[in-house]
mmCIF file of C-alpha atoms in Angstrom:
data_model
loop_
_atom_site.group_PDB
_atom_site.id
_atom_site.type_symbol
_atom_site.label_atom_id
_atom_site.label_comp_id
_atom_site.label_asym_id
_atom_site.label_seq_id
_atom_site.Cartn_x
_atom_site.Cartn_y
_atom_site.Cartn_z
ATOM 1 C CA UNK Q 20 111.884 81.250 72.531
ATOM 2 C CA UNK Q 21 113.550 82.780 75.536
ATOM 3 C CA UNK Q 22 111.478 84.101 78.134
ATOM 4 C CA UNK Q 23 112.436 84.577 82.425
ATOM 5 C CA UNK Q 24 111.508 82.372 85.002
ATOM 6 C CA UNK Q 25 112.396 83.655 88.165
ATOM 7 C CA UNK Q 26 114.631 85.816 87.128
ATOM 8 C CA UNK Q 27 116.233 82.811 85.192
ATOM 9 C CA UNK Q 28 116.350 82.806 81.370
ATOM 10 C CA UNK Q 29 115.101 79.819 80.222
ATOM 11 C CA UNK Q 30 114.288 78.433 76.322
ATOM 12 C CA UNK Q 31 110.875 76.847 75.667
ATOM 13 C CA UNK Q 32 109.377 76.187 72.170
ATOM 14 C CA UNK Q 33 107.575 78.182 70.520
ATOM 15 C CA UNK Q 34 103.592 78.083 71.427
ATOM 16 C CA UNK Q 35 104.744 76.821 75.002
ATOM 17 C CA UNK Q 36 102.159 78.426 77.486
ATOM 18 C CA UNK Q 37 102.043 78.519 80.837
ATOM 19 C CA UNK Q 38 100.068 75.299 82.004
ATOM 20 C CA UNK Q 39 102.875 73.629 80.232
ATOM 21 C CA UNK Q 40 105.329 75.319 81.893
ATOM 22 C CA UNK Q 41 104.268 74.403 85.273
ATOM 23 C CA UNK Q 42 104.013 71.038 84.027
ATOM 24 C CA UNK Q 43 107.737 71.136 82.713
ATOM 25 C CA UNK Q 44 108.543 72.297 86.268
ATOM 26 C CA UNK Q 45 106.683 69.463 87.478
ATOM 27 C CA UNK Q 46 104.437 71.850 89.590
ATOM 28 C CA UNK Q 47 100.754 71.689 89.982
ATOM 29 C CA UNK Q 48 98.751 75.030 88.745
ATOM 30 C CA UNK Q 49 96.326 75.509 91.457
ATOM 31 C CA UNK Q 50 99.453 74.942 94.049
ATOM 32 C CA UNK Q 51 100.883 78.161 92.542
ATOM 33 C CA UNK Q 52 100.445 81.621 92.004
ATOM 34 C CA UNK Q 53 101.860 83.080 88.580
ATOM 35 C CA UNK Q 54 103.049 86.804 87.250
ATOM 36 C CA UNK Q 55 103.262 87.212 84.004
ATOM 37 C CA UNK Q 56 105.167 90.552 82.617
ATOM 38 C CA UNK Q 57 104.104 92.083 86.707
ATOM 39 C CA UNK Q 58 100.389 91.157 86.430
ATOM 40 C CA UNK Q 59 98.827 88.459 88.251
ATOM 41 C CA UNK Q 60 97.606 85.797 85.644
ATOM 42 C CA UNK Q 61 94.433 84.664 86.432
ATOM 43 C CA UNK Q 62 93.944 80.788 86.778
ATOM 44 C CA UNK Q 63 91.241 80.456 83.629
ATOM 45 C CA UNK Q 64 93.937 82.134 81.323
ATOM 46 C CA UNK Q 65 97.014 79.648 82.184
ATOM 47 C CA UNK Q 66 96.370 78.500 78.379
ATOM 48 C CA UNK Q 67 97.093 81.451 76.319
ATOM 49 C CA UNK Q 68 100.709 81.106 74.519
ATOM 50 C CA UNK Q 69 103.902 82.627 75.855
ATOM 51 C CA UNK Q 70 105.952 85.240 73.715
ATOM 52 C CA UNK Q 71 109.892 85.836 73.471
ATOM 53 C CA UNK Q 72 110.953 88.115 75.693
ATOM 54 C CA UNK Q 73 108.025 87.330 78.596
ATOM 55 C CA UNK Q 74 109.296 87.800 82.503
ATOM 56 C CA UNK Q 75 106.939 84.996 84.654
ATOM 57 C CA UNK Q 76 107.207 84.466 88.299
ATOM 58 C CA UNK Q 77 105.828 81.393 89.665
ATOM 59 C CA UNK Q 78 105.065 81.844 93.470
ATOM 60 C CA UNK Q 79 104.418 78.604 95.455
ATOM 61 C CA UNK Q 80 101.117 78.968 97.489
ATOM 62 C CA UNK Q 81 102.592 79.034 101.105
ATOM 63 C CA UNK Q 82 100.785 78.639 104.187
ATOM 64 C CA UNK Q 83 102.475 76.951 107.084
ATOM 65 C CA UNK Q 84 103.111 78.891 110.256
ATOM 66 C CA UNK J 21 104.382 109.224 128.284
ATOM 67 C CA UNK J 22 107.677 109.654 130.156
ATOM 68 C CA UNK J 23 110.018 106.538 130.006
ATOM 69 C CA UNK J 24 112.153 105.773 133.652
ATOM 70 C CA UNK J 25 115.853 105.610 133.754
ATOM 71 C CA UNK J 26 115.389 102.274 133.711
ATOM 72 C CA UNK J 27 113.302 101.937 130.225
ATOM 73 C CA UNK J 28 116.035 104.467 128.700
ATOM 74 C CA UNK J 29 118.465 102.510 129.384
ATOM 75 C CA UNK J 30 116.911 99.430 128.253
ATOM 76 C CA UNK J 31 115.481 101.257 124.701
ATOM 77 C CA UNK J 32 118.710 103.444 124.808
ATOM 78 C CA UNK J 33 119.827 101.342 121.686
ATOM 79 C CA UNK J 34 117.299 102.128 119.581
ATOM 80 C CA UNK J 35 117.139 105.431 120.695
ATOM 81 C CA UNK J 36 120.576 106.240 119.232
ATOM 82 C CA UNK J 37 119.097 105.932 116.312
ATOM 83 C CA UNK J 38 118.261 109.137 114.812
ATOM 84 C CA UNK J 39 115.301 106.966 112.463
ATOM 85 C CA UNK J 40 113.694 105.824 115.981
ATOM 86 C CA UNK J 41 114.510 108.370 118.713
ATOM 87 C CA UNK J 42 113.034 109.119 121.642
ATOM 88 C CA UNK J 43 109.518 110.348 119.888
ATOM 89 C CA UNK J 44 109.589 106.646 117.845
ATOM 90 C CA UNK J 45 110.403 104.602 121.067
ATOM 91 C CA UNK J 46 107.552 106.234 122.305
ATOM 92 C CA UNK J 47 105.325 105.361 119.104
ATOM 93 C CA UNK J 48 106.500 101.737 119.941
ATOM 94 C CA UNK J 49 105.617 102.173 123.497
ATOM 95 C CA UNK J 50 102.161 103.022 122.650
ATOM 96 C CA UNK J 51 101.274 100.481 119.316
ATOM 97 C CA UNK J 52 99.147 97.760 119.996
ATOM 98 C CA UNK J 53 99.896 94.542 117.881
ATOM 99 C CA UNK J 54 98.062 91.550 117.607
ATOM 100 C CA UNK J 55 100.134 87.982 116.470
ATOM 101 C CA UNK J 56 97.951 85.070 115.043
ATOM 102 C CA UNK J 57 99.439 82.372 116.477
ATOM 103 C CA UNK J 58 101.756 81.968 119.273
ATOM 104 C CA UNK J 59 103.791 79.097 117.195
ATOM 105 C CA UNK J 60 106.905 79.600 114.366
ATOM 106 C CA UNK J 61 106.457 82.881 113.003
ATOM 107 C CA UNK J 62 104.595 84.233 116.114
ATOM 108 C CA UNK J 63 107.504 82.835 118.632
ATOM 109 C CA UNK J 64 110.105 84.880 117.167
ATOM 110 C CA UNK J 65 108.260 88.022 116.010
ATOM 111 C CA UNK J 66 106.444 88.205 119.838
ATOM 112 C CA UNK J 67 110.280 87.908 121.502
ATOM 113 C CA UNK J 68 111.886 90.666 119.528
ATOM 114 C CA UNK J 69 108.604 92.700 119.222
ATOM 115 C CA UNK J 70 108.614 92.708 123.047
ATOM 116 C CA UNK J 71 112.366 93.523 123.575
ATOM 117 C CA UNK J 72 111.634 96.227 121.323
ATOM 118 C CA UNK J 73 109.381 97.648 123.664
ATOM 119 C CA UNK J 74 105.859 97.311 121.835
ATOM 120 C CA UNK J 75 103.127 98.590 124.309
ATOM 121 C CA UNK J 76 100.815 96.012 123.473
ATOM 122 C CA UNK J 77 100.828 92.093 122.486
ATOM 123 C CA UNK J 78 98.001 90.413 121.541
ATOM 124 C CA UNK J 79 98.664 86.826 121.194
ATOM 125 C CA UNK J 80 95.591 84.140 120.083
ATOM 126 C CA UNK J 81 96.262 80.773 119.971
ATOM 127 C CA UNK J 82 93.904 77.701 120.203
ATOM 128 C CA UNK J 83 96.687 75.016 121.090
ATOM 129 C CA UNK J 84 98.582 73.425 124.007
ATOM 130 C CA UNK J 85 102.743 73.206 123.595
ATOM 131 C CA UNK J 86 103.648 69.530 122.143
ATOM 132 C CA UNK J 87 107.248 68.040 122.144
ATOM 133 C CA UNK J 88 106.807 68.145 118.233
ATOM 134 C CA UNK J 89 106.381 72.309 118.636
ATOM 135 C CA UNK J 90 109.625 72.755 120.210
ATOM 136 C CA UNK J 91 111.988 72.263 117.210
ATOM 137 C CA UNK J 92 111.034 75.806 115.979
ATOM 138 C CA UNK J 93 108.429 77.434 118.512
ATOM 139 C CA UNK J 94 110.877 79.604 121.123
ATOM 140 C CA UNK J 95 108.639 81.393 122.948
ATOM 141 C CA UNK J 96 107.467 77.777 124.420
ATOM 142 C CA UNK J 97 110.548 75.139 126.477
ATOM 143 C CA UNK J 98 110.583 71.535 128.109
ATOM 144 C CA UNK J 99 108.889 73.486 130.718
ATOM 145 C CA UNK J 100 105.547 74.722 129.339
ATOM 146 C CA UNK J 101 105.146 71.073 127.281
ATOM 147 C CA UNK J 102 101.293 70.672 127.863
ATOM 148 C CA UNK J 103 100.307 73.848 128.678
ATOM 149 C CA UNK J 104 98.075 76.479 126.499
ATOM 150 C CA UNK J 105 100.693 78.134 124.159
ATOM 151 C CA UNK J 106 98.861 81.381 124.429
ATOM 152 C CA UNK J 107 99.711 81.580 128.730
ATOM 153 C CA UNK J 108 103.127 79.971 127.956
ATOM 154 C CA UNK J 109 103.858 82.603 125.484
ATOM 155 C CA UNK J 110 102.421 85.459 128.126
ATOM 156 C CA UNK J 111 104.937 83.539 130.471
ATOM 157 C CA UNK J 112 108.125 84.306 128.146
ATOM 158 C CA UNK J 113 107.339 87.183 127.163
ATOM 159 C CA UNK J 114 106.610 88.902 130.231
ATOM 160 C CA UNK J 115 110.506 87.443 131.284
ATOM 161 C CA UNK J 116 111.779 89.442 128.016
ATOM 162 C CA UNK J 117 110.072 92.457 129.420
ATOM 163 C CA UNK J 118 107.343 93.233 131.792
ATOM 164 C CA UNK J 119 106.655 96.599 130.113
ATOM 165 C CA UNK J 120 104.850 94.972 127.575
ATOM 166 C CA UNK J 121 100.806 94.323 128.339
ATOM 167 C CA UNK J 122 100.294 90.973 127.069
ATOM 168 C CA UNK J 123 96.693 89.833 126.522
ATOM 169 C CA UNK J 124 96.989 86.245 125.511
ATOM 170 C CA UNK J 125 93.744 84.617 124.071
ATOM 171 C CA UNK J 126 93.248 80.609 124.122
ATOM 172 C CA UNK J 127 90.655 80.787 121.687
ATOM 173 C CA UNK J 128 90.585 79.520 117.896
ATOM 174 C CA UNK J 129 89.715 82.501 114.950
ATOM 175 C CA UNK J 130 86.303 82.534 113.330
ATOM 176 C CA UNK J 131 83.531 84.937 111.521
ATOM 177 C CA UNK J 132 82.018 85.034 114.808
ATOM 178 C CA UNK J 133 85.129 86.857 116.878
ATOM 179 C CA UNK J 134 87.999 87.785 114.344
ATOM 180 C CA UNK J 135 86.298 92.055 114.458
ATOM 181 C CA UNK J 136 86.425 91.979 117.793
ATOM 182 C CA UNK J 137 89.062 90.697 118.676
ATOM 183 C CA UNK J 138 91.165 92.527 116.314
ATOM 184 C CA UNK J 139 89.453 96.060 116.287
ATOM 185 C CA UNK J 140 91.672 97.318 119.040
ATOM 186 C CA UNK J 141 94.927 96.545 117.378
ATOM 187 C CA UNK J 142 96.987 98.778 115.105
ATOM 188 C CA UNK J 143 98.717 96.206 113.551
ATOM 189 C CA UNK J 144 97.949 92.714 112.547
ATOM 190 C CA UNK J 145 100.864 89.962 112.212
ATOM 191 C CA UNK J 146 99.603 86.547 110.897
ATOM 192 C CA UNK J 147 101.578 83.504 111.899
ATOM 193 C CA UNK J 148 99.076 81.189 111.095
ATOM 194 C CA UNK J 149 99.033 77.846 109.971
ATOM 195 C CA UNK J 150 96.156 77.100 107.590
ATOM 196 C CA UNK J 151 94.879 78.949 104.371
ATOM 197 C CA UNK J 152 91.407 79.185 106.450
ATOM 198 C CA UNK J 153 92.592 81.675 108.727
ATOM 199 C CA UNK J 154 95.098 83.155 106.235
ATOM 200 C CA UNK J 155 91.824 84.256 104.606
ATOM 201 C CA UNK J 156 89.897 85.120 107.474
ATOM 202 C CA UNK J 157 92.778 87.323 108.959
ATOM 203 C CA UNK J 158 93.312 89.152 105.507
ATOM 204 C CA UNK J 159 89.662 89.692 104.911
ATOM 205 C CA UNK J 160 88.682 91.010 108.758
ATOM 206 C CA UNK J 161 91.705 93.090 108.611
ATOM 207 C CA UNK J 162 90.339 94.586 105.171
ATOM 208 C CA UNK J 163 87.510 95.579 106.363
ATOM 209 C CA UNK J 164 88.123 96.713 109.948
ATOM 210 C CA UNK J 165 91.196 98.734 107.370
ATOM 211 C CA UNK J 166 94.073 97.207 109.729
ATOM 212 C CA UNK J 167 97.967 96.647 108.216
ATOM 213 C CA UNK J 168 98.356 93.116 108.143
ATOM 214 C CA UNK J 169 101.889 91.873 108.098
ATOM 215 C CA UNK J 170 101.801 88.125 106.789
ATOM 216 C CA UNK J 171 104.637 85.687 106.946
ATOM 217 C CA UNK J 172 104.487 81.949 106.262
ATOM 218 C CA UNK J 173 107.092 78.960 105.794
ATOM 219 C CA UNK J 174 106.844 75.799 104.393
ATOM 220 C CA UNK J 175 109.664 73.050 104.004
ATOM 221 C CA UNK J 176 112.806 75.545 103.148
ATOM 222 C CA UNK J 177 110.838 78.099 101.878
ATOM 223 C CA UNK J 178 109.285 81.493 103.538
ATOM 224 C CA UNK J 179 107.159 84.067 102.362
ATOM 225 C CA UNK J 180 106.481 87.824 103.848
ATOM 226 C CA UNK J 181 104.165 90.234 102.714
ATOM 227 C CA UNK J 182 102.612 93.780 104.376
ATOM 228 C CA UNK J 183 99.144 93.975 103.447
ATOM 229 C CA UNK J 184 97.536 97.389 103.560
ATOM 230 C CA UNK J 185 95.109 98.056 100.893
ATOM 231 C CA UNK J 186 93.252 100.326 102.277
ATOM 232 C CA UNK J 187 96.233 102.635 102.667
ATOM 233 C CA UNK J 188 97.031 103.349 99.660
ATOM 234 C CA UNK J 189 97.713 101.446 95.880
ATOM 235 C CA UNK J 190 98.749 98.104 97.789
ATOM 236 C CA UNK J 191 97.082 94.847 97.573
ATOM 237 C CA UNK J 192 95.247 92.329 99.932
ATOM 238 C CA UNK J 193 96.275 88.696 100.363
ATOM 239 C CA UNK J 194 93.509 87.955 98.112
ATOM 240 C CA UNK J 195 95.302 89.986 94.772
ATOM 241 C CA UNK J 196 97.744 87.288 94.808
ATOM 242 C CA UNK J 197 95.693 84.181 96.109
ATOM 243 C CA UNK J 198 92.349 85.113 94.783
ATOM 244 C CA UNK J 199 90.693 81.617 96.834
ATOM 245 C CA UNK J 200 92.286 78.911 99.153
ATOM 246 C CA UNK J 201 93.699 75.953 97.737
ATOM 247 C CA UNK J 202 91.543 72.780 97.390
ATOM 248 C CA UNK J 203 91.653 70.802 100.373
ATOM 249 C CA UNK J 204 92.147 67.871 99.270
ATOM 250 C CA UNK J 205 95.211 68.814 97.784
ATOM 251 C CA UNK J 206 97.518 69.434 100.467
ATOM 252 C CA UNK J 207 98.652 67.403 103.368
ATOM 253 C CA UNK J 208 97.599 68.180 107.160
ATOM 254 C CA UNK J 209 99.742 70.603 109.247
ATOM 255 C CA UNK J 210 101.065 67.889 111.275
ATOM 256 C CA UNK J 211 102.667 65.954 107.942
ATOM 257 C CA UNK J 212 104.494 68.909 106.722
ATOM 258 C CA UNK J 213 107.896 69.024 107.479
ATOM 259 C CA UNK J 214 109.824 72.417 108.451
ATOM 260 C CA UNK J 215 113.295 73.637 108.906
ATOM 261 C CA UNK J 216 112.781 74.971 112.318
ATOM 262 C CA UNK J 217 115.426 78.240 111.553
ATOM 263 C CA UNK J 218 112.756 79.282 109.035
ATOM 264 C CA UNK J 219 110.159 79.979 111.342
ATOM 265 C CA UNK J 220 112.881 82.348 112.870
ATOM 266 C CA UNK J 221 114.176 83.847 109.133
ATOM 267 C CA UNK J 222 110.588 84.446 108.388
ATOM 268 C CA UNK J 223 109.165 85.868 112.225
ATOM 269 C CA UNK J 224 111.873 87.979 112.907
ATOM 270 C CA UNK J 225 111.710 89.589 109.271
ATOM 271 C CA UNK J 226 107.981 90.055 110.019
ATOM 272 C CA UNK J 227 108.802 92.171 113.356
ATOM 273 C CA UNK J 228 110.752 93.817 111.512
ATOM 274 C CA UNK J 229 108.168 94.830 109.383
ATOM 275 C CA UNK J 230 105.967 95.725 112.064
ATOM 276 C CA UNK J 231 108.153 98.218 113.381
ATOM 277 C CA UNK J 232 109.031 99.945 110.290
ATOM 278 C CA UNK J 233 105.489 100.454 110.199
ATOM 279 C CA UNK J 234 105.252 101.509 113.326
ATOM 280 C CA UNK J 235 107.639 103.871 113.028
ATOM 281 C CA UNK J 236 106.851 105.033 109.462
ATOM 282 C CA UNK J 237 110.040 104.437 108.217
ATOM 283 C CA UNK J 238 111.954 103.101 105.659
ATOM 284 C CA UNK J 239 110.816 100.969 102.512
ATOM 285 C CA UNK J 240 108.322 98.448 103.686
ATOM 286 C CA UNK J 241 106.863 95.193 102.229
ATOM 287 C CA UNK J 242 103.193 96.912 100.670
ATOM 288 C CA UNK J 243 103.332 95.722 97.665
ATOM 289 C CA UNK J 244 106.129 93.239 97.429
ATOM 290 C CA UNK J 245 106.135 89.726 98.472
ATOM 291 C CA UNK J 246 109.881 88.620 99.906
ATOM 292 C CA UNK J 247 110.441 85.117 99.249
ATOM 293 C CA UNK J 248 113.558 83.534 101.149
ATOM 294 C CA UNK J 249 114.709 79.783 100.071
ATOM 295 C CA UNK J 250 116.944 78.482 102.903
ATOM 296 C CA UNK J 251 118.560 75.876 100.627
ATOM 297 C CA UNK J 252 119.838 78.159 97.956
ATOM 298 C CA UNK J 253 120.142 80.805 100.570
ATOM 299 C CA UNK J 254 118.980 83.312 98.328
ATOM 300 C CA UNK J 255 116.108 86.438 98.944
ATOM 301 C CA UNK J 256 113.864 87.024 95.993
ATOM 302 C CA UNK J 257 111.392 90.184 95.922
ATOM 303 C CA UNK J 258 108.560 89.718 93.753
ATOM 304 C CA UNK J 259 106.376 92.985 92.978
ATOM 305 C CA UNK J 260 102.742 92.137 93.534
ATOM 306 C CA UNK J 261 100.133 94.620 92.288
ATOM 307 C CA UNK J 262 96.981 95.516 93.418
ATOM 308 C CA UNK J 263 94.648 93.513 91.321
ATOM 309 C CA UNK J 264 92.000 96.015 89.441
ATOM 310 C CA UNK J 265 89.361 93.214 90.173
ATOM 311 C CA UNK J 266 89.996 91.980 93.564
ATOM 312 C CA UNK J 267 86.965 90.200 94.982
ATOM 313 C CA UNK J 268 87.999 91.643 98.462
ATOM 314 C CA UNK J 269 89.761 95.115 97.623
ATOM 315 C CA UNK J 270 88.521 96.305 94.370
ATOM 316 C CA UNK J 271 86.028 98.706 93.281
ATOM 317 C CA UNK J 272 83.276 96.268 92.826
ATOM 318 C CA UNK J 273 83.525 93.379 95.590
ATOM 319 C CA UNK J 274 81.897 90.063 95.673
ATOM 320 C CA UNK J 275 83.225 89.030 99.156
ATOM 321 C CA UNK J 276 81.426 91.709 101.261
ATOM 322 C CA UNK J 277 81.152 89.364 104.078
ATOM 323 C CA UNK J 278 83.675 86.944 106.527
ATOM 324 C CA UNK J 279 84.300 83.562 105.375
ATOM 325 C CA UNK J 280 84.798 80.041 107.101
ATOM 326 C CA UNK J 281 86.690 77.989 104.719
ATOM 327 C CA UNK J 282 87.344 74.513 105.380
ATOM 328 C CA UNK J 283 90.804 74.420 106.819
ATOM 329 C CA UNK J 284 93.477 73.185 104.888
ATOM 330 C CA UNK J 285 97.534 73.497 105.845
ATOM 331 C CA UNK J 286 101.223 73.687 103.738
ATOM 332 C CA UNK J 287 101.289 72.815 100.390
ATOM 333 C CA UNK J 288 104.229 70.357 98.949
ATOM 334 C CA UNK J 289 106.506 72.647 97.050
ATOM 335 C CA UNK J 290 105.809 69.953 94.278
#
């Protein structure tokens, strides 16, 4: 399944969603804000499956001044 | 408002420029802009914002210059070491150019002062250094309906953002980062590491900002989220919607009120 990460096409297997992506990426969920398709995923519904074709953009939760 | 010889010389520069003028000088002359934090982000954006010319610099900030600061914080030297950043940033500024009224405040952000403090400001510019007052800054500036432009940096990576929900379809802070982090999850703002140029990537991109909305012109930030990674050296624009929900922004709010979080710095990048 080929979906873009980043702007980055990337192949995951089938069923993959997006808590496992972050964990592929080694990053932790609640350190990150995701877009999924231009619509901010909320944090309860990081489980539901990916699809070919999906656009998500992981944005790191920034704070330092 | 008539500008001197001297001050048309000085803004003759920008001037030139058909997009600024002598009618946007002017608007610059006369906006009123208030930085959070006189550190990173707020060094660079208060040195260029005040060679631009801005009437008015508002500058809060609750600490005294440290050695450690000086890697990335300009606006403080060898010089000021020890003293409140918010006088040594009056100090610098004021060399850049005395036309600009600086009011600095040595005085930490809470519930209790954010509305007033803010409420005579046109412009917001958060250079903060904790999620806490990330939140409290987007949330006052929400409801006292203030453009808030919002920069931050972390490691090699910075963020900025213009924030003006109220002015049209854009979203608040809080569309993309519905709560802070946990605090137990990140590290203290004295263990996080910086690449001092960052804070100076990130400010001046936020003064740029400021002006362009100042001056109504051009394509601002509202609505997208610039993310620049020094080590790839690469600029990545992420559209971020208004969220139909938003505790803060949306039709039917939850957070009606100011909020102290618990203050928690930088996250790791991993």
């Amino acid at each position: 399944m080929r979906i873009e990460v980043n702007g980055v096409e990337q192949d995951l297997s089938p069923g993959t969603n997006l808590t496992g992506l972050l964990s592929q990426l080694n990053l932790t969920p609640e350190r990150v804000a995701i877009e999924l398709n231009m619509e901010v995923v909320d944090r309860k519904q990081f489980d539901s499956a990916l699809k070919e074709g999906d656009k998500v953009e992981i944005i790191h939760f920034v704070g330092g001044g | 408002m008539t500008f001197t010889n001297a001050q048309l010389e000085r803004y003759s520069r920008h001037i030139l420029l058909p997009e600024v003028g002598g009618i946007g000088q002017k608007k610059i002359a006369k906006a009123k802009v208030f930085l959070v934090g006189a550190g990173g982000l707020g060094s660079p954006a208060a040195l260029y914002l005040a060679a631009a010319g801005v009437g008015t610099l508002g500058i809060i900030d609750n600490d005294v210059v440290d050695l450690s600061n000086l890697q990335r914080q300009i606006l403080h030297s060898t010089q000021t070491l020890n003293q409140p950043k918010a006088e040594s940033a009056r100090t610098t500024v004021s060399r850049v150019n005395p036309d600009v009224q600086v009011i600095p405040y040595q005085d930490k952000l809470t519930s209790q002062n954010i509305m007033q403090l803010i409420e005579g400001y046109d412009y917001i510019l958060d250079g903060s250094d904790n999620f806490a007052t990330r939140f409290l800054v987007n949330d006052a500036a929400f409801f006292l309906k203030k453009t808030l432009i919002s920069g931050s940096i972390f490691r090699f990576e910075g963020q900025v953002t213009v924030l003006k929900p109220t002015i049209g379809p854009y979203p608040c802070y809080r569309c993309l980062y519905p709560e802070p982090p946990p605090p137990g999850l990140v590290p203290s703002c004295q263990e996080a590491g910086v690449l001092g140029i960052l804070a100076g990537t990130i400010g001046v991109l936020q003064a740029a900002e400021a002006l362009k909305e100042i001056l109504g012109i051009g394509n601002t930030l509202g609505g997208r989220l610039l993310i620049y990674d020094a080590l790839e050296a690469s600029f990545r624009t992420v559209r971020v919607p208004k969220v139909a929900n938003c505790a803060l922004c949306g039709p039917n709010p939850t957070i009606t009120e100011l909020i102290d979080y618990e203050v928690s710095c930088s996250l790791p990048l991993h």
